[in-house]
Short mmCIF file of C-alpha atoms and ligand atoms in Angstrom, two decimals:
data_model
loop_
_atom_site.label_atom_id
_atom_site.label_comp_id
_atom_site.label_asym_id
_atom_site.label_seq_id
_atom_site.Cartn_x
_atom_site.Cartn_y
_atom_site.Cartn_z
CA UNK A 260 9.62 0.15 -25.97
CA UNK A 261 10.86 -0.85 -22.52
CA UNK A 262 10.36 1.95 -19.99
CA UNK A 263 13.28 3.49 -18.12
CA UNK A 264 13.96 2.27 -14.60
CA UNK A 265 15.38 3.75 -11.43
CA UNK A 266 16.76 1.54 -8.71
CA UNK A 267 16.02 2.42 -5.09
CA UNK A 268 18.40 0.53 -2.81
CA UNK A 269 16.83 -0.07 0.56
CA UNK A 270 18.95 0.50 3.67
CA UNK A 271 16.04 -0.02 6.02
CA UNK A 272 14.76 3.56 6.33
CA UNK A 273 11.18 4.17 7.36
CA UNK A 274 10.47 6.15 4.19
CA UNK A 275 11.82 3.62 1.68
CA UNK A 276 8.47 2.79 0.05
CA UNK A 277 7.58 6.46 0.05
CA UNK A 278 10.70 7.27 -2.00
CA UNK A 279 9.74 4.63 -4.54
CA UNK A 280 6.21 5.99 -4.77
CA UNK A 281 7.42 9.54 -5.24
CA UNK A 282 9.67 8.46 -8.10
CA UNK A 283 6.81 6.64 -9.78
CA UNK A 284 4.48 9.58 -9.23
CA UNK A 285 7.04 11.65 -11.11
CA UNK A 286 6.51 9.38 -14.09
CA UNK A 287 9.57 7.15 -13.76
CA UNK A 288 9.33 3.44 -13.02
CA UNK A 289 11.42 2.25 -10.09
CA UNK A 290 12.00 -0.83 -8.00
CA UNK A 291 12.88 -1.03 -4.34
CA UNK A 292 15.61 -3.66 -3.89
CA UNK A 293 17.74 -4.86 -0.97
CA UNK A 294 21.02 -2.97 -0.58
CA UNK A 295 23.05 -6.15 -1.12
CA UNK A 296 22.67 -5.92 -4.90
CA UNK A 297 26.11 -6.16 -6.48
CA UNK A 298 27.54 -3.80 -9.11
CA UNK A 299 27.17 -6.60 -11.66
CA UNK A 300 23.52 -7.12 -10.81
CA UNK A 301 22.89 -3.39 -10.94
CA UNK A 302 24.49 -3.17 -14.35
CA UNK A 303 22.32 -5.98 -15.61
CA UNK A 304 19.23 -4.24 -14.20
CA UNK A 305 20.27 -1.20 -16.25
CA UNK A 306 18.83 1.72 -14.26
CA UNK A 307 19.05 5.34 -15.40
CA UNK A 308 19.74 6.31 -11.79
CA UNK A 309 20.18 4.87 -8.32
CA UNK A 310 18.79 6.19 -5.03
CA UNK A 311 20.16 5.03 -1.68
CA UNK A 312 17.50 5.30 1.03
CA UNK A 313 18.04 6.34 4.62
CA UNK A 314 18.44 3.76 7.36
CA UNK A 315 18.75 3.45 11.13
CA UNK A 316 22.45 2.52 11.18
CA UNK A 317 25.70 4.36 11.63
CA UNK A 318 28.37 3.88 8.95
CA UNK A 319 30.89 3.11 11.68
CA UNK A 320 29.07 0.08 13.04
CA UNK A 321 30.76 -3.08 11.85
CA UNK A 322 27.44 -4.68 11.06
CA UNK A 323 25.86 -1.75 9.25
CA UNK A 324 24.93 -2.13 5.58
CA UNK A 325 27.65 -1.21 3.09
CA UNK A 326 28.04 -0.92 -0.64
CA UNK A 327 30.95 -1.76 -2.87
CA UNK A 328 32.84 1.25 -4.23
CA UNK A 329 32.34 -0.22 -7.75
CA UNK A 330 28.69 0.79 -7.59
CA UNK A 331 29.77 4.43 -7.48
CA UNK A 332 32.06 3.85 -10.44
CA UNK A 333 29.43 2.46 -12.82
CA UNK A 334 28.83 5.88 -14.34
CA UNK A 335 25.16 5.75 -13.25
CA UNK A 336 23.88 8.86 -11.41
CA UNK A 337 23.40 8.30 -7.68
CA UNK A 338 21.39 10.18 -5.06
CA UNK A 339 22.05 9.19 -1.44
CA UNK A 340 19.45 10.24 1.10
CA UNK A 341 20.31 10.54 4.84
CA UNK A 342 22.15 7.28 5.70
CA UNK A 343 22.57 6.90 1.94
CA UNK A 344 24.46 10.21 1.75
CA UNK A 345 26.70 9.30 4.68
CA UNK A 346 27.45 6.02 2.97
CA UNK A 347 28.58 7.82 -0.19
CA UNK A 348 30.90 10.06 1.83
CA UNK A 349 32.25 7.15 3.87
CA UNK A 350 32.77 4.84 0.89
CA UNK A 351 34.65 7.47 -1.13
CA UNK A 352 36.99 8.51 1.69
CA UNK A 353 35.09 11.37 3.35
CA UNK A 354 34.50 11.62 7.09
CA UNK A 355 31.22 11.02 8.88
CA UNK A 356 30.90 12.06 12.52
CA UNK A 357 28.52 11.45 15.36
CA UNK A 358 26.79 14.78 16.04
CA UNK A 359 26.55 16.02 19.64
CA UNK A 360 22.82 16.03 19.32
CA UNK A 361 20.35 14.35 17.02
CA UNK A 362 18.64 16.72 14.66
CA UNK A 363 14.95 16.17 14.02
CA UNK A 364 12.34 18.24 12.32
CA UNK A 365 12.07 21.30 10.12
CA UNK A 366 15.25 23.20 9.23
CA UNK A 367 16.08 25.92 6.75
CA UNK A 368 18.67 25.01 4.18
CA UNK A 369 20.60 27.49 2.07
CA UNK A 370 21.94 26.80 -1.39
CA UNK A 371 25.70 27.25 -1.62
CA UNK A 372 26.12 26.70 -5.37
CA UNK A 373 24.11 26.36 -8.51
CA UNK A 374 23.34 22.80 -9.48
CA UNK A 375 20.90 21.11 -11.86
CA UNK A 376 19.61 19.42 -8.71
CA UNK A 377 18.33 22.81 -7.55
CA UNK A 378 16.58 24.05 -10.72
CA UNK A 379 13.60 26.12 -9.60
CA UNK A 380 14.47 26.06 -5.87
CA UNK A 381 14.66 29.34 -3.96
CA UNK A 382 17.99 30.24 -2.25
CA UNK A 383 16.56 29.28 1.17
CA UNK A 384 13.81 26.76 1.88
CA UNK A 385 12.56 24.30 4.47
CA UNK A 386 13.66 20.69 4.71
CA UNK A 387 12.98 17.77 7.07
CA UNK A 388 15.94 16.44 9.02
CA UNK A 389 16.14 13.24 11.00
CA UNK A 390 19.68 12.13 11.81
CA UNK A 391 22.41 11.78 14.40
CA UNK A 392 25.52 11.26 12.27
CA UNK A 393 26.56 13.85 9.73
CA UNK A 394 29.13 14.27 7.00
CA UNK A 395 32.08 16.34 8.24
CA UNK A 396 34.63 16.07 5.40
CA UNK A 397 33.72 15.49 1.79
CA UNK A 398 35.48 12.96 -0.40
CA UNK A 399 37.94 14.35 -2.90
CA UNK A 400 36.33 16.10 -5.89
CA UNK A 401 33.05 16.65 -4.07
CA UNK A 402 31.71 20.07 -3.16
CA UNK A 403 29.20 21.52 -0.77
CA UNK A 404 25.96 22.40 -2.55
CA UNK A 405 23.77 23.41 0.41
CA UNK A 406 23.99 23.77 4.20
CA UNK A 407 21.88 24.33 7.29
CA UNK A 408 22.94 26.04 10.49
CA UNK A 409 23.96 22.79 12.16
CA UNK A 410 24.70 20.66 9.11
CA UNK A 411 27.50 22.03 6.93
CA UNK A 412 27.03 19.38 4.24
CA UNK A 413 23.26 19.28 3.89
CA UNK A 414 23.69 18.61 0.15
CA UNK A 415 26.95 17.77 -1.57
CA UNK A 416 27.88 16.34 -4.91
CA UNK A 417 30.19 15.75 -7.79
CA UNK A 418 28.48 17.18 -10.88
CA UNK A 419 30.73 15.41 -13.32
CA UNK A 420 30.18 11.97 -11.80
CA UNK A 421 26.54 12.86 -11.11
CA UNK A 422 26.76 11.60 -7.54
CA UNK A 423 24.85 13.52 -4.86
CA UNK A 424 24.24 13.23 -1.14
CA UNK A 425 21.31 14.85 0.64
CA UNK A 426 21.25 14.75 4.44
CA UNK A 427 17.57 15.64 4.73
CA UNK A 428 14.53 13.79 3.41
CA UNK A 429 13.29 15.18 0.07
CA UNK A 430 10.60 12.47 -0.07
CA UNK A 431 8.54 13.73 2.89
CA UNK A 432 5.98 16.46 2.43
CA UNK A 433 7.62 18.69 5.08
CA UNK A 434 10.54 19.27 2.73
CA UNK A 435 8.78 21.95 0.74
CA UNK A 436 10.76 21.59 -2.49
CA UNK A 437 11.61 17.92 -1.94
CA UNK A 438 9.55 16.72 -4.86
CA UNK A 439 11.19 19.25 -7.17
CA UNK A 440 14.60 18.14 -6.00
CA UNK A 441 13.73 14.50 -6.77
CA UNK A 442 12.28 15.55 -10.10
CA UNK A 443 15.48 17.43 -10.95
CA UNK A 444 17.54 14.38 -10.08
CA UNK A 445 15.40 12.21 -12.35
CA UNK A 446 14.91 14.56 -15.28
CA UNK A 447 17.95 16.87 -15.25
CA UNK A 448 20.53 14.43 -14.01
CA UNK A 449 19.39 10.94 -14.98
CA UNK A 450 17.74 12.00 -18.24
CA UNK A 451 14.32 10.57 -17.43
CA UNK A 452 11.71 10.80 -20.16
CA UNK A 453 8.72 10.34 -17.86
CA UNK A 454 7.57 7.24 -19.68
CA UNK A 455 5.85 5.58 -16.71
CA UNK A 456 2.18 6.47 -16.95
CA UNK A 457 -0.92 4.58 -15.92
CA UNK A 458 -2.27 4.80 -19.47
CA UNK A 459 0.97 3.39 -20.82
CA UNK A 460 0.95 0.66 -18.19
CA UNK A 461 -2.57 -0.42 -19.16
CA UNK A 462 -1.85 -0.70 -22.88
CA UNK A 463 1.52 -2.40 -22.28
CA UNK A 464 0.04 -4.85 -19.80
CA UNK A 465 -2.95 -5.69 -22.01
CA UNK A 466 -0.50 -6.47 -24.81
CA UNK A 467 1.66 -8.60 -22.49
CA UNK A 468 -1.33 -10.58 -21.23
CA UNK A 469 -2.51 -11.16 -24.81
CA UNK A 470 0.93 -12.51 -25.72
CA UNK A 471 1.17 -14.66 -22.64
CA UNK A 472 -2.32 -16.13 -22.69
CA UNK A 473 -2.61 -16.62 -26.45
CA UNK A 474 -5.75 -18.67 -26.97
CA UNK A 475 -5.63 -20.16 -23.44
CA UNK A 476 -8.35 -20.19 -20.78
CA UNK A 477 -8.05 -18.05 -17.67
CA UNK A 478 -9.65 -18.31 -14.23
CA UNK A 479 -9.89 -15.61 -11.55
CA UNK A 480 -11.24 -15.62 -8.01
CA UNK A 481 -12.93 -12.30 -7.45
CA UNK A 482 -13.26 -11.26 -3.86
CA UNK A 483 -14.98 -7.93 -4.38
CA UNK A 484 -11.82 -6.14 -3.21
CA UNK A 485 -9.96 -3.58 -5.30
CA UNK A 486 -6.97 -5.69 -6.29
CA UNK A 487 -8.82 -8.69 -7.68
CA UNK A 488 -11.38 -6.41 -9.37
CA UNK A 489 -8.69 -4.39 -11.17
CA UNK A 490 -6.65 -7.49 -12.04
CA UNK A 491 -9.72 -9.21 -13.50
CA UNK A 492 -10.74 -6.13 -15.50
CA UNK A 493 -7.28 -5.79 -16.97
CA UNK A 494 -7.18 -9.45 -17.97
CA UNK A 495 -10.73 -9.19 -19.32
CA UNK A 496 -9.67 -6.32 -21.54
CA UNK A 497 -6.91 -8.52 -22.94
CA UNK A 498 -8.68 -11.85 -23.38
CA UNK A 499 -12.43 -11.16 -23.12
CA UNK A 500 -14.58 -14.26 -22.83
CA UNK A 501 -11.68 -16.58 -22.30
CA UNK A 502 -11.61 -15.28 -18.72
CA UNK A 503 -14.00 -16.81 -16.19
CA UNK A 504 -14.34 -15.12 -12.81
CA UNK A 505 -15.69 -16.90 -9.78
CA UNK A 506 -17.23 -14.93 -6.95
CA UNK A 507 -17.97 -16.91 -3.80
CA UNK A 508 -20.86 -15.38 -1.91
CA UNK A 509 -20.13 -16.56 1.63
CA UNK A 510 -22.80 -14.36 3.13
CA UNK A 511 -20.24 -12.33 5.10
CA UNK A 512 -19.82 -9.47 2.64
CA UNK A 513 -20.60 -5.85 3.37
CA UNK A 514 -23.89 -4.29 2.41
CA UNK A 515 -24.77 -4.70 -1.30
CA UNK A 516 -21.30 -6.00 -2.11
CA UNK A 517 -22.34 -9.19 -3.97
CA UNK A 518 -25.05 -7.31 -5.88
CA UNK A 519 -22.58 -4.61 -6.85
CA UNK A 520 -19.97 -7.09 -8.05
CA UNK A 521 -22.55 -8.77 -10.27
CA UNK A 522 -24.01 -5.56 -11.60
CA UNK A 523 -20.66 -3.91 -12.37
CA UNK A 524 -18.68 -6.83 -13.74
CA UNK A 525 -21.25 -9.20 -15.17
CA UNK A 526 -24.13 -6.95 -16.23
CA UNK A 527 -22.09 -3.79 -16.84
CA UNK A 528 -18.81 -4.99 -18.34
CA UNK A 529 -20.20 -8.28 -19.64
CA UNK A 530 -17.65 -10.46 -17.89
CA UNK A 531 -18.13 -14.17 -17.67
CA UNK A 532 -18.72 -14.12 -13.90
CA UNK A 533 -20.03 -17.07 -11.93
CA UNK A 534 -21.52 -16.41 -8.51
CA UNK A 535 -21.50 -19.33 -6.12
CA UNK A 536 -24.14 -19.03 -3.43
CA UNK A 537 -22.56 -20.58 -0.36
CA UNK A 538 -24.18 -18.49 2.33
CA UNK A 539 -25.83 -21.34 4.23
CA UNK A 540 -22.72 -23.45 4.08
CA UNK A 541 -20.60 -20.77 5.74
CA UNK A 542 -23.17 -19.71 8.30
CA UNK A 543 -23.80 -23.30 9.35
CA UNK A 544 -20.09 -23.93 9.72
CA UNK A 545 -19.75 -20.83 11.87
CA UNK A 546 -22.64 -21.73 14.20
CA UNK A 547 -21.55 -21.54 17.82
CA UNK A 548 -17.98 -20.49 16.93
CA UNK A 549 -16.70 -17.51 18.92
CA UNK A 550 -12.91 -17.75 18.69
CA UNK A 551 -11.51 -15.38 16.01
CA UNK A 552 -8.75 -17.70 14.79
CA UNK A 553 -11.21 -20.56 14.62
CA UNK A 554 -13.50 -18.39 12.47
CA UNK A 555 -10.59 -17.55 10.16
CA UNK A 556 -9.65 -21.20 9.78
CA UNK A 557 -13.18 -22.35 9.04
CA UNK A 558 -13.76 -19.60 6.47
CA UNK A 559 -10.39 -20.07 4.78
CA UNK A 560 -10.80 -23.81 4.47
CA UNK A 561 -14.41 -23.64 3.25
CA UNK A 562 -13.56 -20.96 0.72
CA UNK A 563 -10.95 -23.17 -0.87
CA UNK A 564 -13.29 -26.16 -0.89
CA UNK A 565 -16.06 -24.17 -2.55
CA UNK A 566 -13.69 -22.70 -5.10
CA UNK A 567 -12.20 -26.10 -5.86
CA UNK A 568 -15.64 -27.52 -6.59
CA UNK A 569 -16.38 -24.67 -8.96
CA UNK A 570 -12.97 -24.91 -10.62
CA UNK A 571 -13.59 -28.63 -11.21
CA UNK A 572 -16.86 -27.81 -12.92
CA UNK A 573 -15.10 -25.33 -15.17
CA UNK A 574 -12.37 -27.86 -15.90
CA UNK A 575 -8.68 -27.38 -16.63
CA UNK A 576 -7.57 -23.83 -17.36
CA UNK A 577 -4.23 -22.52 -18.58
CA UNK A 578 -3.86 -19.54 -16.28
CA UNK A 579 -4.94 -18.41 -12.83
CA UNK A 580 -5.18 -14.65 -12.18
CA UNK A 581 -4.07 -13.30 -8.82
CA UNK A 582 -4.38 -9.72 -7.60
CA UNK A 583 -0.95 -9.67 -5.92
CA UNK A 584 0.42 -6.12 -5.65
CA UNK A 585 3.91 -4.68 -5.17
CA UNK A 586 3.76 -4.26 -1.41
CA UNK A 587 2.85 -7.96 -1.11
CA UNK A 588 6.07 -9.03 -2.77
CA UNK A 589 8.57 -6.26 -2.19
CA UNK A 590 11.80 -7.43 -0.61
CA UNK A 591 13.04 -5.11 2.05
CA UNK A 592 16.55 -4.41 3.23
CA UNK A 593 15.41 -5.12 6.77
CA UNK A 594 14.11 -8.61 6.31
CA UNK A 595 15.26 -10.32 3.20
CA UNK A 596 12.44 -12.75 2.71
CA UNK A 597 9.67 -11.78 0.36
CA UNK A 598 6.38 -11.22 2.11
CA UNK A 599 3.71 -13.19 0.37
CA UNK A 600 0.09 -12.25 0.67
CA UNK A 601 -1.54 -14.26 3.41
CA UNK A 602 -5.00 -13.36 2.17
CA UNK A 603 -6.83 -16.61 2.77
CA UNK A 604 -8.95 -16.52 -0.33
CA UNK A 605 -6.09 -16.49 -2.78
CA UNK A 606 -3.28 -18.08 -0.76
CA UNK A 607 -4.52 -21.65 -1.02
CA UNK A 608 -6.06 -21.53 -4.46
CA UNK A 609 -3.13 -22.51 -6.66
CA UNK A 610 -3.08 -25.92 -4.99
CA UNK A 611 -6.66 -26.77 -5.90
CA UNK A 612 -6.92 -25.35 -9.40
CA UNK A 613 -5.72 -27.26 -12.42
CA UNK A 614 -3.69 -24.60 -14.24
CA UNK A 615 -0.29 -24.10 -15.86
CA UNK A 616 0.76 -20.59 -14.94
CA UNK A 617 -0.15 -17.65 -12.72
CA UNK A 618 -0.94 -14.21 -14.16
CA UNK A 619 -0.27 -11.36 -11.75
CA UNK A 620 -0.74 -8.15 -13.75
CA UNK A 621 -0.51 -5.82 -10.70
CA UNK A 622 2.64 -7.30 -9.22
CA UNK A 623 4.65 -4.14 -9.93
CA UNK A 624 2.11 -1.63 -8.65
CA UNK A 625 1.57 0.17 -5.37
CA UNK A 626 -1.98 0.36 -4.05
CA UNK A 627 -2.51 3.93 -5.23
CA UNK A 628 -1.33 2.92 -8.70
CA UNK A 629 -3.74 -0.03 -8.69
CA UNK A 630 -6.51 2.47 -7.98
CA UNK A 631 -5.38 4.71 -10.82
CA UNK A 632 -5.30 1.73 -13.18
CA UNK A 633 -8.84 0.89 -12.06
CA UNK A 634 -9.97 4.41 -12.90
CA UNK A 635 -8.16 4.26 -16.24
CA UNK A 636 -10.04 1.04 -16.99
CA UNK A 637 -13.30 2.89 -16.38
CA UNK A 638 -14.17 1.45 -12.96
CA UNK A 639 -16.17 3.75 -10.70
CA UNK A 640 -14.89 5.37 -7.50
CA UNK A 641 -17.14 3.03 -5.51
CA UNK A 642 -15.13 0.07 -6.74
CA UNK A 643 -11.73 1.73 -6.94
CA UNK A 644 -11.89 3.42 -3.54
CA UNK A 645 -13.57 0.51 -1.84
CA UNK A 646 -12.36 -0.19 1.66
CA UNK A 647 -9.95 -3.08 2.01
CA UNK A 648 -11.84 -5.93 3.61
CA UNK A 649 -10.14 -8.84 5.36
CA UNK A 650 -10.69 -12.29 3.83
CA UNK A 651 -12.97 -13.44 6.69
CA UNK A 652 -14.92 -10.22 6.11
CA UNK A 653 -17.68 -9.34 8.59
CA UNK A 654 -17.17 -12.57 10.53
CA UNK A 655 -14.25 -10.96 12.37
CA UNK A 656 -16.11 -7.68 12.80
CA UNK A 657 -18.83 -9.38 14.78
CA UNK A 658 -17.51 -10.24 18.22
CA UNK A 659 -18.59 -13.71 19.22
CA UNK A 660 -20.92 -15.93 17.24
CA UNK A 661 -21.93 -14.87 13.73
CA UNK A 662 -25.67 -14.87 13.09
CA UNK A 663 -27.92 -13.53 10.31
CA UNK A 664 -29.37 -10.95 12.67
CA UNK A 665 -25.95 -9.64 13.73
CA UNK A 666 -24.83 -9.55 10.09
CA UNK A 667 -27.74 -7.32 9.24
CA UNK A 668 -26.95 -4.97 12.12
CA UNK A 669 -23.27 -4.63 11.26
CA UNK A 670 -23.94 -4.26 7.54
CA UNK A 671 -26.31 -1.37 8.12
CA UNK A 672 -24.06 0.36 10.66
CA UNK A 673 -20.98 -0.04 8.46
CA UNK A 674 -22.81 1.29 5.39
CA UNK A 675 -23.83 4.42 7.30
CA UNK A 676 -20.29 4.98 8.53
CA UNK A 677 -18.88 4.60 5.00
CA UNK A 678 -21.53 6.90 3.52
CA UNK A 679 -20.82 9.65 6.02
CA UNK A 680 -17.05 9.36 5.62
CA UNK A 681 -17.49 9.74 1.86
CA UNK A 682 -19.94 12.61 2.31
CA UNK A 683 -17.38 14.41 4.48
CA UNK A 684 -14.80 13.90 1.71
CA UNK A 685 -12.56 11.80 3.96
CA UNK A 686 -12.74 8.51 2.06
CA UNK A 687 -9.47 9.02 0.19
CA UNK A 688 -7.62 10.20 3.29
CA UNK A 689 -8.43 7.65 5.94
CA UNK A 690 -6.61 4.41 5.34
CA UNK A 691 -9.25 2.04 6.65
CA UNK A 692 -12.58 2.56 8.37
CA UNK A 693 -15.35 0.21 9.39
CA UNK A 694 -17.88 -0.60 12.07
CA UNK A 695 -17.58 -3.40 14.60
CA UNK A 696 -20.44 -5.14 16.39
CA UNK A 697 -19.20 -5.59 19.94
CA UNK A 698 -20.53 -8.31 22.21
CA UNK A 699 -21.55 -5.75 24.84
CA UNK A 700 -25.13 -4.78 25.40
CA UNK A 701 -26.06 -1.59 27.17
CA UNK A 702 -29.22 0.08 28.37
CA UNK A 703 -30.69 2.87 26.31
CA UNK A 704 -33.85 4.84 25.90
CA UNK A 705 -35.29 5.05 22.41
CA UNK A 706 -38.66 6.70 21.99
CA UNK A 707 -40.33 6.18 25.34
CA UNK A 708 -38.91 2.74 25.78
CA UNK A 709 -36.03 1.28 27.67
CA UNK A 710 -33.82 -0.75 25.34
CA UNK A 711 -31.08 -3.26 26.01
CA UNK A 712 -29.12 -3.47 22.78
CA UNK A 713 -25.70 -3.73 21.16
CA UNK A 714 -22.80 -1.31 21.23
CA UNK A 715 -21.37 -0.46 17.81
CA UNK A 716 -17.72 0.54 17.72
CA UNK A 717 -16.35 2.68 14.91
CA UNK A 718 -12.76 2.07 13.85
CA UNK A 719 -10.89 4.41 11.49
CA UNK A 720 -7.13 4.50 11.08
CA UNK A 721 -4.42 6.25 9.16
CA UNK A 722 -1.53 4.06 8.08
CA UNK A 723 1.03 3.49 5.34
CA UNK A 724 1.37 -0.26 5.34
CA UNK A 725 -1.00 -1.59 8.06
CA UNK A 726 2.01 -2.60 10.17
CA UNK A 727 1.47 0.44 12.37
CA UNK A 728 -1.55 2.72 12.46
CA UNK A 729 -3.00 5.65 14.30
CA UNK A 730 -6.66 6.39 14.95
CA UNK A 731 -8.00 8.92 12.49
CA UNK A 732 -8.90 12.37 13.86
CA UNK A 733 -12.37 12.44 12.34
CA UNK A 734 -14.17 15.75 12.99
CA UNK A 735 -16.65 15.52 15.87
CA UNK A 736 -19.53 16.67 13.65
CA UNK A 737 -18.98 13.70 11.34
CA UNK A 738 -18.86 11.30 14.30
CA UNK A 739 -22.00 12.90 15.71
CA UNK A 740 -23.85 12.41 12.44
CA UNK A 741 -22.74 8.76 12.20
CA UNK A 742 -23.79 8.06 15.78
CA UNK A 743 -27.11 9.76 15.26
CA UNK A 744 -27.89 7.83 12.13
CA UNK A 745 -26.79 4.46 13.48
CA UNK A 746 -28.86 4.72 16.66
CA UNK A 747 -31.87 5.91 14.64
CA UNK A 748 -31.68 3.73 11.56
CA UNK A 749 -30.02 0.46 12.59
CA UNK A 750 -31.93 -2.32 14.29
CA UNK A 751 -30.48 -3.65 17.55
CA UNK A 752 -27.99 -0.84 18.13
CA UNK A 753 -28.46 1.77 20.84
CA UNK A 754 -24.94 3.08 21.48
CA UNK A 755 -21.92 4.07 19.38
CA UNK A 756 -18.31 4.39 20.57
CA UNK A 757 -15.19 5.52 18.70
CA UNK A 758 -11.97 3.51 19.05
CA UNK A 759 -9.01 5.78 19.89
CA UNK A 760 -6.28 3.15 20.07
CA UNK A 761 -3.24 3.10 17.85
CA UNK A 762 -1.53 -0.03 16.47
CA UNK A 763 0.44 -1.14 18.43
CA UNK A 764 -0.76 -1.88 21.06
CA UNK A 765 -4.12 -2.68 19.42
CA UNK A 766 -4.52 -4.22 15.97
CA UNK A 767 -6.62 -2.57 13.28
CA UNK A 768 -9.32 -5.24 13.36
CA UNK A 769 -10.95 -6.08 16.68
CA UNK A 770 -10.60 -9.83 16.19
P1 XMP B 1584 -4.62 -6.07 11.91
O1 XMP B 1584 -5.97 -6.29 12.52
O2 XMP B 1584 -3.74 -7.27 12.00
O3 XMP B 1584 -4.88 -5.80 10.37
O4 XMP B 1584 -3.95 -4.83 12.45
C1 XMP B 1584 -3.95 -5.37 9.43
C2 XMP B 1584 -4.60 -5.38 8.07
O5 XMP B 1584 -4.88 -6.74 7.68
C3 XMP B 1584 -6.26 -6.94 7.48
N1 XMP B 1584 -6.58 -8.26 8.05
C4 XMP B 1584 -6.82 -9.37 7.33
N2 XMP B 1584 -6.82 -9.56 5.99
N3 XMP B 1584 -7.38 -11.84 6.33
C5 XMP B 1584 -7.13 -10.81 5.51
O6 XMP B 1584 -7.19 -10.99 4.30
C6 XMP B 1584 -7.38 -11.73 7.69
O7 XMP B 1584 -7.62 -12.70 8.41
C7 XMP B 1584 -7.08 -10.41 8.20
N4 XMP B 1584 -6.99 -9.92 9.46
C8 XMP B 1584 -6.69 -8.59 9.34
C9 XMP B 1584 -6.95 -5.79 8.19
O8 XMP B 1584 -8.22 -5.49 7.60
C10 XMP B 1584 -5.95 -4.67 8.03
O9 XMP B 1584 -6.08 -4.04 6.78
#
């Protein structure tokens, strides 16, 4: 049976992906789509409910995003959040005004009426506001459902038409009962059954892949990262030995990564996994190269060449598996073009492999869902919670020329950092963390000797989408332990520094 779907129309708000994730976490599948979708397209999509996200615009600006009134006449329940709620009021003949002052932060809101939207909510609770405009007069047949001191229409609605506007942000954690409000909208108002589960996804997807692949042959490039590992495991479950995975060992992986990939997927799961040993090839090509973009180009090009050679040995296949995930393809209301993964080690592959069709089993999933699918498939936390690693891997975490000796130093330092982060229970909280081998040498004293060795920089960031990031506030004791261990256990490192720069102005990686 096809699962139910909710449509989240994106008006450019900063929390748009968060809304979609919350809905999915509540067990209902949803897609984030540009606001330009027409009533006809929406009808064809057949959602059980529609959510309008917030956005930076004012409904009175000529150029601000609009919707056709027909969308509100489809008989499909609608929840408008922030800009989305102002848009409902404006479109249906209400009045939206510029407030004297913007309202940001925590506010108390009081329920004015009973509504299925409020099932289980206390009469007064805390919400998160972030707006300048506000709804002054409601459209005809709408009523006030909740208010705050400065916002008379904090929640309004028409119960019969099942159309609701919420001025605050139920999707952020600061709105204490926000999740319950969203749940009520989905289950009490849209009639959700909660049929979107990871278990259900796995069995549905395995069935789909079986149907699609039939008796065909499938090829997958495994990078060691989470997405390709989960994609390959899912396809393996569907087609078994007809899947061949190729893992290119370019010698730039993190500590024990190649060994782990082989032991988990080939020895453990029994996958048909070919490892190509191309270490010397990559290291020779990188000799004397110090420019980061040059390193990226060399690695990207070589990777494709090596993979092509291997694919030629395997011969023609019917399908190529790619670990593309939802955030790689989601179309946003801000920029309409789809963002395609620029990951070098999958981007160029389709052009060199002789295949008929691409299989992208994770295309609809957010990263946290990919991880849950991995766990459902029986993969360990080490694989599922593995740090994202850039395609060029450690080559861009070693400043300057890449050498065997430097690789060993950075591998050991990075492994210690990762171990201690996990030991402190922070590995599921911090978005990305790794060690960098800087090209600075400093004087130290180790034992009774003067040393002149490398500075290791630790980088750890919190982020939602890697577009912006903040440095993670790791407890000092954890940093102290990491520094202690690195300077004691790692060869050619005598100093450790912690990077406290956000993105922007810095990037997450150092190169
Ligand atoms: P930056 O350094 O641009 O990184 O803030 C943002 C995210 O992208 C990853 N990254 C890369 N991934 N090939 C990749 O596949 C690359 O060349 C590359 N450079 C950066 C980085 O790890 C972070 O998650």
